[in-house]
Amino acid sequence: MKKTFLTIFSFLSLSAFAQNSISEQVLKHLDNIDTNRIKAHVAYLSDDKLKGRLPGKEGYQMAVDYAINQYKEMGLKPAGEKGTYTQKVKLRKAKLVKETAKFTLILPNGEKKELSLGNDLSIYPHPELKSVDFNAPLVFVGSGFDAPQINIEDYKGLDVKGKIVVVLRRIPENLPANVKLHLGYPATIQAFAAQNGAIGVLVCNYTTSVVQFKAAANSMVSNGISASVTAKGKRTSSASVLGGKIKVAGGISVAALQDLMRAENNMLDSTWQQLEKGKYVSKSLKSKISGHYESTYQDIESYNVVAKLEGTDRKLKKEYVIHSAHLDHLGVGRPINGDSIYNGAHDNASGVACALEIARSYATLPTADKPKRSLLFLLVTAEEMGLLGSGYFAAYPTVKKSRIVADINTDMPTLLAPLESVAPLGAEHSSLQKVVETAASMVKLEVEPDPDPSEGRFVRSDQYNFVKAGIPALHIKYGYRFSNPSLNLAEKVKKWREAHYHKPSDEITNGFVWAAGKTYARVNFLVSYLIAQTPEKPTWNKGDFFEVKN
């Protein structure tokens, strides 16, 4: 039968994604997405018998097995390790041994001052070394940023090699929320230090009270940090600790930093005032710090699940577009109203369900309409523990990293109402914005900016790890625009989150509009299909903050 084509408008002049077309047959094919299957996936994954899909537990393994069976049924090829559908991820909980920790500050006049863990210092356990000894000069590096994109170069003119940097935490208010949250992660501050050769980072939050500092420091000792590590124990992902060159990382109290700066003939208050004005306040110090601390580990094994549809173009099939979603949730926890199973129906059984049906749509495409690029369907572990599964995959992908052109992530689409508009989180940083606009127009959806920009959600889900690896990525969330003004989805979502987010009541009985899942899957499919069909790769906007030049 002769095909008719819906020609997509050209954009970006003659650059990426220009002159594309999608057959009407492909659009009709997407009508086959079955809301009953989406519902069935959510029902299984959020069932009490999976006990909240906590990594390392039987319930999570049941979810892994379910996803593998779905991929096999679709006829998708395994794309994990050693010809399987899985990638093993070691998850590490590290804790500090408080009793053996010892820290000494050596002031310019030679005076030695013992620093108390929990009062003066808060130290992260090390994700790779069970025992750490250090003795190094200190350097004050202002807010600790080496980011010329936002005109902050706190390391300029300083030699910090082999030294420990002291940071006075300040993030400019005029930056976008995504950038502010990225800069606020401890691992980001440590990465700047490591890039400049430092071996440690101590951060002071000038606005933190004594009580708050002590509570956070002692909580760190009690709870520790989570990271994903290789089989040999090398850190691959953690928002808290960088490991590697950074031997010691943590916080220093306001009082302790005041004493240090006073001994260096500086006043912390005036330094803070200058920093608030955007002044360069970095300087070498004459003081040194030495210490010893030990860490203990509890390791568990979990799995990412990866399947593949091979592209049809001889050259482009060597490149990959990824659809990702996190398979885990919180497991069994504190009972609320007598229920202790955190089922995670919306978060993220619904995102997995949509991702599975996107994969099925690809697997069942007519041969003539198969995509030119290859597709990877990636379900990751330990998102709720700090994006650890996606961090591991981004560090050790099961295909060549240089051949991954984009990631489209589905995390908690919030299927609480009919879908009339979408907010492509992070797409504005790259050429993916135009792709989403095109895809949305084909299914009669509006596109709007992030309706909750202060949340910084672009750097709070699994797409963030691909972004840090230099791969353009996005996460499509619900938009709040509706043809019926009486339906205030923003207010509805707010009330739902307050009542059910990360609580046992996030269950399948709680507010699903299944037809919205079909629409959500369709628009995500079209985004990846447009990328897969276009010879040019997605590109970062020139000079964008998140642009990584590989």
Coordinates of C-alpha atoms in Angstrom, one line a residue:
M1 CA 0.0 0.0 0.0
K2 CA 1.3 3.4 -0.9
K3 CA 2.4 5.4 2.2
T4 CA 1.4 9.0 2.8
F5 CA 3.6 11.2 4.8
L6 CA 3.2 13.9 7.4
T7 CA 6.1 16.3 6.7
I8 CA 7.5 17.9 9.8
F9 CA 8.4 21.5 9.5
S10 CA 12.0 22.3 9.1
F11 CA 13.8 24.0 12.0
L12 CA 17.3 25.0 13.0
S13 CA 17.7 26.1 9.4
L14 CA 19.6 23.2 7.6
S15 CA 21.2 21.9 10.8
A16 CA 20.1 19.0 13.0
F17 CA 16.6 17.6 12.6
A18 CA 15.8 19.5 9.4
Q19 CA 13.7 18.1 6.6
N20 CA 12.4 15.1 8.6
S21 CA 9.3 13.1 8.0
I22 CA 7.3 10.4 9.8
S23 CA 4.9 8.1 8.0
E24 CA 1.2 8.1 8.8
Q25 CA 1.6 4.4 9.3
V26 CA 3.9 5.0 12.3
L27 CA 1.4 7.4 13.9
K28 CA -1.4 4.9 13.4
H29 CA 0.9 2.2 14.9
L30 CA 1.1 4.2 18.1
D31 CA -2.7 3.9 18.5
N32 CA -2.0 0.2 19.4
I33 CA -0.5 1.2 22.7
D34 CA -2.8 -0.5 25.1
T35 CA -3.8 1.2 28.4
N36 CA -4.8 -2.2 29.8
R37 CA -1.2 -3.3 29.4
I38 CA 0.1 -0.1 31.1
K39 CA -2.3 -0.8 33.9
A40 CA -1.2 -4.4 34.2
H41 CA 2.5 -3.4 34.4
V42 CA 1.7 -1.0 37.2
A43 CA -0.5 -3.5 39.0
Y44 CA 2.3 -6.1 39.1
L45 CA 5.2 -3.8 39.9
S46 CA 3.3 -2.1 42.7
D47 CA 1.8 -5.2 44.2
D48 CA 2.4 -5.9 47.9
K49 CA 4.3 -9.1 47.0
L50 CA 7.1 -7.1 45.5
K51 CA 7.4 -5.3 48.9
G52 CA 8.4 -1.9 47.5
R53 CA 11.1 -3.1 45.0
L54 CA 14.0 -2.3 47.3
P55 CA 17.4 -3.0 45.6
G56 CA 19.0 -6.2 47.0
K57 CA 15.7 -7.6 48.1
E58 CA 13.6 -10.4 46.6
G59 CA 10.9 -7.9 45.5
Y60 CA 13.3 -6.0 43.3
Q61 CA 14.6 -9.2 41.7
M62 CA 10.9 -10.0 40.9
A63 CA 10.7 -6.7 39.1
V64 CA 13.9 -7.4 37.2
D65 CA 12.6 -10.8 36.1
Y66 CA 9.3 -9.3 35.1
A67 CA 11.1 -6.7 32.9
I68 CA 13.3 -9.4 31.3
N69 CA 10.3 -11.6 30.5
Q70 CA 8.6 -8.6 28.9
Y71 CA 11.6 -7.8 26.7
K72 CA 11.9 -11.5 25.7
E73 CA 8.3 -11.6 24.8
M74 CA 8.7 -8.5 22.6
G75 CA 11.7 -10.1 20.8
L76 CA 14.1 -7.4 21.9
K77 CA 17.8 -8.4 22.1
P78 CA 19.7 -8.5 25.4
A79 CA 22.1 -5.6 25.8
G80 CA 23.5 -6.1 29.3
E81 CA 26.7 -7.9 30.2
K82 CA 27.9 -11.2 28.8
G83 CA 24.9 -11.6 26.4
T84 CA 22.3 -11.1 29.1
Y85 CA 19.6 -8.5 29.8
T86 CA 21.3 -7.4 33.1
Q87 CA 24.2 -5.3 34.3
K88 CA 25.4 -6.0 37.8
V89 CA 25.6 -3.0 40.0
K90 CA 27.3 -3.1 43.4
L91 CA 25.7 -0.7 45.9
R92 CA 27.7 0.3 48.9
K93 CA 26.5 1.8 52.2
A94 CA 29.5 3.4 53.9
K95 CA 29.7 4.5 57.5
L96 CA 32.3 6.4 59.5
V97 CA 33.8 4.7 62.6
K98 CA 33.4 7.7 65.0
E99 CA 35.6 6.2 67.8
T100 CA 38.8 6.1 65.7
A101 CA 38.4 9.4 64.0
K102 CA 41.0 12.1 65.0
F103 CA 41.6 15.5 63.4
T104 CA 44.1 18.2 64.3
L105 CA 44.3 21.8 63.0
I106 CA 47.8 23.3 63.0
L107 CA 47.6 27.1 63.1
P108 CA 50.2 29.5 61.6
N109 CA 51.9 30.0 65.1
G110 CA 52.4 26.2 65.4
E111 CA 49.5 25.8 67.9
K112 CA 47.7 22.5 67.5
K113 CA 44.0 22.4 68.0
E114 CA 42.0 19.2 68.2
L115 CA 38.8 19.3 66.1
S116 CA 35.8 17.3 67.3
L117 CA 33.8 15.1 64.9
G118 CA 30.2 16.2 65.3
N119 CA 31.0 19.6 66.8
D120 CA 33.7 21.1 64.6
L121 CA 33.7 18.8 61.6
S122 CA 31.3 16.6 59.7
I123 CA 33.2 14.0 57.6
Y124 CA 31.8 11.8 54.9
P125 CA 32.9 8.1 55.0
H126 CA 35.2 7.3 52.2
P127 CA 33.6 5.1 49.5
E128 CA 36.8 3.3 48.5
L129 CA 39.3 3.4 51.3
K130 CA 38.6 1.8 54.7
S131 CA 41.4 3.8 56.4
V132 CA 42.5 7.3 55.5
D133 CA 45.4 9.4 56.9
F134 CA 46.1 12.9 55.7
N135 CA 48.3 15.9 56.5
A136 CA 48.0 18.8 54.2
P137 CA 48.0 22.6 53.9
L138 CA 44.7 24.5 53.7
V139 CA 43.6 26.9 51.0
F140 CA 40.5 29.1 51.1
V141 CA 38.7 29.0 47.8
G142 CA 35.6 31.2 48.3
S143 CA 32.5 29.5 47.1
G144 CA 34.5 26.6 45.6
F145 CA 33.4 27.0 42.0
D146 CA 35.6 26.8 38.9
A147 CA 32.8 27.8 36.5
P148 CA 33.8 30.5 34.0
Q149 CA 30.3 29.9 32.3
I150 CA 28.8 31.8 35.2
N151 CA 31.8 34.1 35.8
I152 CA 32.9 32.4 39.0
E153 CA 36.6 31.3 39.1
D154 CA 37.4 30.8 42.7
Y155 CA 40.5 28.7 41.9
K156 CA 42.1 31.3 39.7
G157 CA 45.7 32.0 40.6
L158 CA 45.8 29.4 43.4
D159 CA 47.9 26.3 43.8
V160 CA 45.8 23.7 45.5
K161 CA 47.7 20.6 44.4
G162 CA 48.0 18.1 47.3
K163 CA 46.1 20.5 49.6
I164 CA 42.7 20.7 51.3
V165 CA 40.4 23.5 50.2
V166 CA 38.0 25.3 52.5
V167 CA 34.8 26.5 51.0
L168 CA 32.3 29.0 52.2
R169 CA 29.1 27.8 50.7
R170 CA 27.3 30.4 48.5
I171 CA 25.3 29.8 45.4
P172 CA 24.2 33.0 43.5
E173 CA 20.4 33.5 43.6
N174 CA 20.2 34.7 40.0
L175 CA 21.1 31.3 38.6
P176 CA 18.6 28.9 37.1
A177 CA 17.3 26.3 39.6
N178 CA 18.8 23.4 37.7
V179 CA 22.3 25.1 37.9
K180 CA 21.9 26.0 41.5
L181 CA 21.0 22.4 42.6
H182 CA 23.8 21.0 40.5
L183 CA 26.3 23.4 42.2
G184 CA 24.8 22.5 45.6
Y185 CA 25.7 18.8 45.4
P186 CA 28.7 18.0 47.5
A187 CA 30.2 15.8 44.7
T188 CA 30.1 18.8 42.4
I189 CA 32.2 21.0 44.8
Q190 CA 34.6 18.0 45.2
A191 CA 34.9 17.6 41.5
F192 CA 36.0 21.2 41.1
A193 CA 38.6 20.6 43.8
A194 CA 39.8 17.4 42.3
Q195 CA 40.1 19.0 38.8
N196 CA 42.5 21.5 40.4
G197 CA 44.6 18.9 42.2
A198 CA 43.2 19.2 45.7
I199 CA 43.0 16.1 48.0
G200 CA 40.2 17.3 50.2
V201 CA 37.2 19.7 50.7
L202 CA 35.7 21.2 53.8
V203 CA 32.6 23.2 53.3
C204 CA 31.2 25.8 55.7
N205 CA 27.5 26.9 55.5
Y206 CA 27.6 30.4 57.0
T207 CA 23.8 30.3 57.7
T208 CA 23.8 27.0 59.6
S209 CA 23.3 27.2 63.4
V210 CA 25.3 25.3 65.9
V211 CA 22.3 23.0 66.6
Q212 CA 21.8 22.3 62.9
F213 CA 25.4 21.6 62.2
K214 CA 25.7 19.1 65.1
A215 CA 22.5 17.3 64.1
A216 CA 23.6 17.0 60.5
A217 CA 27.1 15.8 61.5
N218 CA 25.9 13.2 63.9
S219 CA 23.2 12.1 61.4
M220 CA 26.0 11.5 58.9
V221 CA 27.8 9.2 61.4
S222 CA 24.6 7.3 62.0
N223 CA 23.3 7.0 58.5
G224 CA 26.4 7.1 56.3
I225 CA 26.3 7.6 52.5
S226 CA 25.3 5.4 49.5
A227 CA 27.4 4.9 46.4
S228 CA 27.7 2.5 43.5
V229 CA 31.1 1.0 43.1
T230 CA 32.9 -1.4 40.7
A231 CA 33.6 -5.0 41.6
K232 CA 37.1 -3.8 42.8
G233 CA 35.5 -1.1 44.9
K234 CA 36.1 2.0 42.8
R235 CA 33.4 4.7 43.3
T236 CA 31.2 5.3 40.2
S237 CA 28.3 7.3 41.5
S238 CA 27.3 9.3 44.6
A239 CA 25.9 12.8 45.1
S240 CA 27.8 13.0 48.4
V241 CA 31.3 11.8 47.7
L242 CA 33.7 11.8 44.8
G243 CA 36.3 9.5 46.1
G244 CA 39.4 9.1 43.8
K245 CA 41.7 12.0 44.4
I246 CA 39.6 13.4 47.2
K247 CA 40.8 11.7 50.4
V248 CA 38.7 13.7 52.8
A249 CA 35.4 15.6 52.3
G250 CA 32.9 17.1 54.7
G251 CA 31.9 20.2 56.5
I252 CA 33.4 22.6 59.0
S253 CA 31.4 24.5 61.5
V254 CA 31.0 28.3 61.5
A255 CA 32.7 28.6 64.8
A256 CA 35.7 26.4 63.8
L257 CA 36.1 28.4 60.6
Q258 CA 35.9 31.7 62.5
D259 CA 38.8 30.5 64.7
L260 CA 40.8 29.4 61.7
M261 CA 40.3 32.7 59.8
R262 CA 41.1 34.8 62.9
A263 CA 44.4 32.9 63.2
E264 CA 45.0 33.8 59.6
N265 CA 44.3 37.5 60.4
N266 CA 41.0 37.4 58.5
M267 CA 37.5 37.9 59.8
L268 CA 34.9 35.4 58.5
D269 CA 32.0 37.9 58.7
S270 CA 33.7 40.4 56.4
T271 CA 34.8 37.6 54.1
W272 CA 31.2 36.5 53.8
Q273 CA 30.1 40.0 53.1
Q274 CA 32.6 40.3 50.3
L275 CA 31.6 36.9 48.9
E276 CA 28.0 38.0 48.8
K277 CA 28.9 40.9 46.6
G278 CA 30.6 38.6 44.2
K279 CA 34.1 39.5 45.1
Y280 CA 37.1 37.2 44.7
V281 CA 38.1 36.2 48.2
S282 CA 40.2 33.1 47.7
K283 CA 43.6 33.0 49.2
S284 CA 46.3 30.5 50.4
L285 CA 46.5 29.9 54.1
K286 CA 49.3 29.1 56.5
S287 CA 47.4 26.6 58.5
K288 CA 47.4 22.8 58.0
I289 CA 45.1 20.0 59.0
S290 CA 45.9 16.3 59.7
G291 CA 43.7 13.4 60.5
H292 CA 42.8 9.8 60.5
Y293 CA 39.4 8.2 59.9
E294 CA 38.0 4.7 59.1
S295 CA 35.0 3.6 57.1
T296 CA 33.0 0.4 57.2
Y297 CA 31.0 -1.0 54.2
Q298 CA 27.9 -2.9 53.6
D299 CA 27.6 -4.0 50.0
I300 CA 24.7 -5.5 48.1
E301 CA 24.3 -6.5 44.5
S302 CA 21.5 -5.2 42.3
Y303 CA 20.9 -5.0 38.5
N304 CA 20.1 -2.6 35.7
V305 CA 18.0 -4.2 32.9
V306 CA 19.0 -3.4 29.3
A307 CA 17.4 -4.5 26.0
K308 CA 18.1 -3.4 22.4
L309 CA 16.4 -2.9 19.1
E310 CA 19.0 -2.7 16.3
G311 CA 18.7 0.1 13.8
T312 CA 18.4 -0.4 10.1
D313 CA 20.9 2.1 8.7
R314 CA 24.4 0.6 8.1
K315 CA 26.1 3.5 9.8
L316 CA 23.6 5.0 12.2
K317 CA 22.7 1.6 13.8
K318 CA 26.1 1.9 15.6
E319 CA 24.6 4.8 17.6
Y320 CA 22.0 4.6 20.3
V321 CA 19.1 6.5 21.7
I322 CA 18.2 5.5 25.3
H323 CA 14.9 5.2 26.9
S324 CA 15.5 5.0 30.7
A325 CA 13.3 4.6 33.8
H326 CA 14.1 3.6 37.4
L327 CA 12.8 0.2 38.5
D328 CA 13.3 0.6 42.2
H329 CA 11.4 2.2 45.1
L330 CA 11.7 2.4 48.8
G331 CA 10.9 -1.1 50.0
V332 CA 9.4 -1.6 53.5
G333 CA 9.6 1.2 55.9
R334 CA 7.9 3.2 58.7
P335 CA 4.2 2.3 58.9
I336 CA 1.7 5.0 58.1
N337 CA -1.9 4.2 58.9
G338 CA -0.9 0.6 59.4
D339 CA 0.8 0.2 56.0
S340 CA 4.5 -0.3 55.8
I341 CA 5.0 -1.3 52.1
Y342 CA 6.0 1.7 50.0
N343 CA 4.6 0.3 46.7
G344 CA 5.6 3.2 44.4
A345 CA 2.8 2.9 41.9
H346 CA 3.3 6.4 40.5
D347 CA 7.0 6.5 41.5
N348 CA 8.0 4.8 39.3
A349 CA 5.9 1.7 38.3
S350 CA 4.0 4.1 36.0
G351 CA 7.2 5.3 34.3
V352 CA 8.4 1.7 33.9
A353 CA 5.0 0.7 32.5
C354 CA 5.2 3.5 29.9
A355 CA 8.8 2.7 29.0
L356 CA 7.9 -1.0 28.5
E357 CA 5.1 0.0 26.1
I358 CA 7.4 2.4 24.2
A359 CA 9.7 -0.6 23.8
R360 CA 6.8 -2.8 22.6
S361 CA 5.9 -0.1 20.1
Y362 CA 9.4 -0.2 18.6
A363 CA 9.5 -4.0 18.7
T364 CA 6.2 -4.3 16.7
L365 CA 6.9 -1.6 14.1
P366 CA 6.5 -2.7 10.5
T367 CA 9.9 -3.5 9.0
A368 CA 9.8 -0.6 6.6
D369 CA 9.4 1.8 9.6
K370 CA 12.1 0.5 11.9
P371 CA 14.4 3.3 13.1
K372 CA 17.7 4.0 11.6
R373 CA 19.6 4.3 14.9
S374 CA 19.5 1.6 17.5
L375 CA 17.4 1.9 20.7
L376 CA 18.4 0.9 24.2
F377 CA 15.7 0.3 26.8
L378 CA 17.3 0.8 30.2
L379 CA 15.6 0.1 33.5
V380 CA 17.9 1.2 36.3
T381 CA 18.3 0.4 40.0
A382 CA 18.8 2.6 43.0
E383 CA 17.4 5.9 41.8
E384 CA 15.9 6.4 45.2
M385 CA 19.3 5.9 46.8
G386 CA 20.8 8.8 44.8
L387 CA 20.7 8.0 41.1
L388 CA 23.2 5.2 41.6
G389 CA 22.1 2.7 38.9
S390 CA 22.1 5.3 36.1
G391 CA 25.4 6.7 37.5
Y392 CA 26.9 3.2 37.1
F393 CA 25.6 2.8 33.6
A394 CA 26.8 6.2 32.5
A395 CA 30.3 5.4 33.9
Y396 CA 30.3 1.8 32.4
P397 CA 27.7 1.7 29.6
T398 CA 27.1 -1.7 27.9
V399 CA 27.7 0.1 24.6
K400 CA 30.4 2.6 23.7
K401 CA 29.7 5.9 25.5
S402 CA 30.7 7.9 22.4
R403 CA 27.9 6.2 20.5
I404 CA 25.1 7.2 22.9
V405 CA 23.4 10.3 21.3
A406 CA 20.5 11.0 23.8
D407 CA 18.6 9.8 26.8
I408 CA 14.9 10.2 27.2
N409 CA 13.9 9.4 30.9
T410 CA 10.5 8.5 32.2
D411 CA 10.2 9.1 35.9
M412 CA 6.9 9.4 37.7
P413 CA 4.8 10.9 34.8
T414 CA 2.0 11.7 37.4
L415 CA -0.9 10.3 35.4
L416 CA -3.5 12.1 37.5
A417 CA -5.5 13.9 34.7
P418 CA -5.9 13.9 30.9
L419 CA -2.6 14.9 29.2
E420 CA -2.9 18.1 27.2
S421 CA 0.5 19.6 27.6
V422 CA 4.1 18.5 28.4
A423 CA 7.1 20.1 30.1
P424 CA 10.3 18.7 28.7
L425 CA 12.7 19.2 31.7
G426 CA 16.1 20.1 30.5
A427 CA 15.3 20.1 26.8
E428 CA 15.9 23.9 26.7
H429 CA 19.7 23.2 27.2
S430 CA 20.0 21.4 23.8
S431 CA 18.5 20.9 20.4
L432 CA 16.1 18.4 22.0
Q433 CA 13.7 21.3 22.7
K434 CA 12.8 21.5 19.0
V435 CA 12.4 17.7 18.8
V436 CA 9.9 17.7 21.6
E437 CA 8.0 20.6 20.1
T438 CA 7.7 18.6 16.8
A439 CA 6.7 15.4 18.5
A440 CA 4.1 17.1 20.7
S441 CA 2.5 18.9 17.8
M442 CA 2.0 15.5 16.1
V443 CA -0.1 14.3 19.0
K444 CA -1.8 17.7 19.6
L445 CA 0.0 18.5 22.8
E446 CA 1.2 21.9 24.0
V447 CA 4.7 22.4 25.2
E448 CA 5.4 24.6 28.2
P449 CA 8.4 25.5 30.3
D450 CA 9.0 23.7 33.6
P451 CA 6.0 24.7 35.7
D452 CA 8.0 24.2 38.9
P453 CA 11.4 25.6 38.0
S454 CA 12.4 26.1 41.7
E455 CA 12.4 22.3 42.2
G456 CA 15.4 21.8 39.9
R457 CA 14.0 18.5 38.7
F458 CA 16.2 18.2 35.7
V459 CA 19.1 17.3 37.9
R460 CA 17.1 15.2 40.3
S461 CA 16.4 12.1 38.2
D462 CA 18.4 9.6 36.1
Q463 CA 18.8 11.8 33.1
Y464 CA 21.2 13.9 35.2
N465 CA 23.9 11.3 35.0
F466 CA 23.8 11.3 31.2
V467 CA 24.0 15.0 31.2
K468 CA 27.1 14.9 33.4
A469 CA 28.6 12.4 30.9
G470 CA 28.0 15.0 28.1
I471 CA 24.9 13.3 26.6
P472 CA 21.9 15.5 25.8
A473 CA 19.0 14.3 27.9
L474 CA 15.5 15.2 29.0
H475 CA 12.7 14.1 31.2
I476 CA 9.1 14.8 30.0
K477 CA 6.8 15.8 32.8
Y478 CA 3.1 16.8 32.8
G479 CA 2.4 20.4 31.8
Y480 CA -0.3 22.2 33.8
R481 CA -2.1 24.0 30.9
F482 CA -5.7 22.7 30.4
S483 CA -8.5 23.6 28.1
N484 CA -10.8 23.4 31.1
P485 CA -9.6 26.2 33.4
S486 CA -11.5 24.7 36.4
L487 CA -9.1 21.7 36.4
N488 CA -6.2 23.1 38.4
L489 CA -3.7 20.3 37.9
A490 CA -0.9 22.2 39.7
E491 CA -3.0 22.3 42.9
K492 CA -4.1 18.7 42.4
V493 CA -0.5 17.5 42.0
K494 CA 0.6 19.5 45.0
K495 CA -2.1 17.9 47.2
W496 CA -1.3 14.5 45.8
R497 CA 2.4 14.8 46.6
E498 CA 1.8 16.1 50.1
A499 CA -0.5 13.1 50.8
H500 CA 1.2 10.3 48.9
Y501 CA 4.7 11.0 47.6
H502 CA 7.2 8.5 49.1
K503 CA 4.4 7.1 51.3
P504 CA 2.8 3.6 51.4
S505 CA -0.4 5.2 49.9
D506 CA 1.3 5.6 46.5
E507 CA -0.8 2.6 45.2
I508 CA -2.6 1.7 42.0
T509 CA -5.9 2.7 43.6
N510 CA -4.7 6.3 43.9
G511 CA -5.8 8.5 41.1
F512 CA -4.6 7.0 37.8
V513 CA -6.0 8.2 34.4
W514 CA -4.8 5.4 32.2
A515 CA -5.5 7.1 28.9
A516 CA -2.9 9.7 29.9
G517 CA -0.4 6.9 30.0
K518 CA -1.0 6.1 26.4
T519 CA -0.6 9.7 25.3
Y520 CA 2.6 10.0 27.4
A521 CA 4.1 6.9 25.8
R522 CA 3.2 8.2 22.4
V523 CA 5.0 11.5 22.7
N524 CA 8.1 10.0 24.3
F525 CA 8.2 7.4 21.4
L526 CA 8.0 10.2 18.9
V527 CA 10.8 12.1 20.5
S528 CA 13.2 9.2 20.4
Y529 CA 12.0 8.1 16.9
L530 CA 12.8 11.6 15.5
I531 CA 16.3 11.4 17.0
A532 CA 16.7 7.9 15.7
Q533 CA 15.7 8.9 12.1
T534 CA 17.9 12.0 11.8
P535 CA 21.6 11.7 10.7
E536 CA 22.6 14.7 12.8
K537 CA 23.1 14.0 16.5
P538 CA 21.4 16.1 19.2
T539 CA 23.7 19.0 20.3
W540 CA 24.0 21.2 23.3
N541 CA 23.2 24.8 22.9
K542 CA 26.4 26.7 22.3
G543 CA 27.8 27.9 25.6
D544 CA 25.2 26.2 27.7
F545 CA 26.1 25.6 31.3
F546 CA 25.7 21.8 31.0
E547 CA 27.6 21.6 27.7
V548 CA 30.4 19.0 28.1
K549 CA 33.0 19.0 25.3
N550 CA 34.1 15.4 24.9

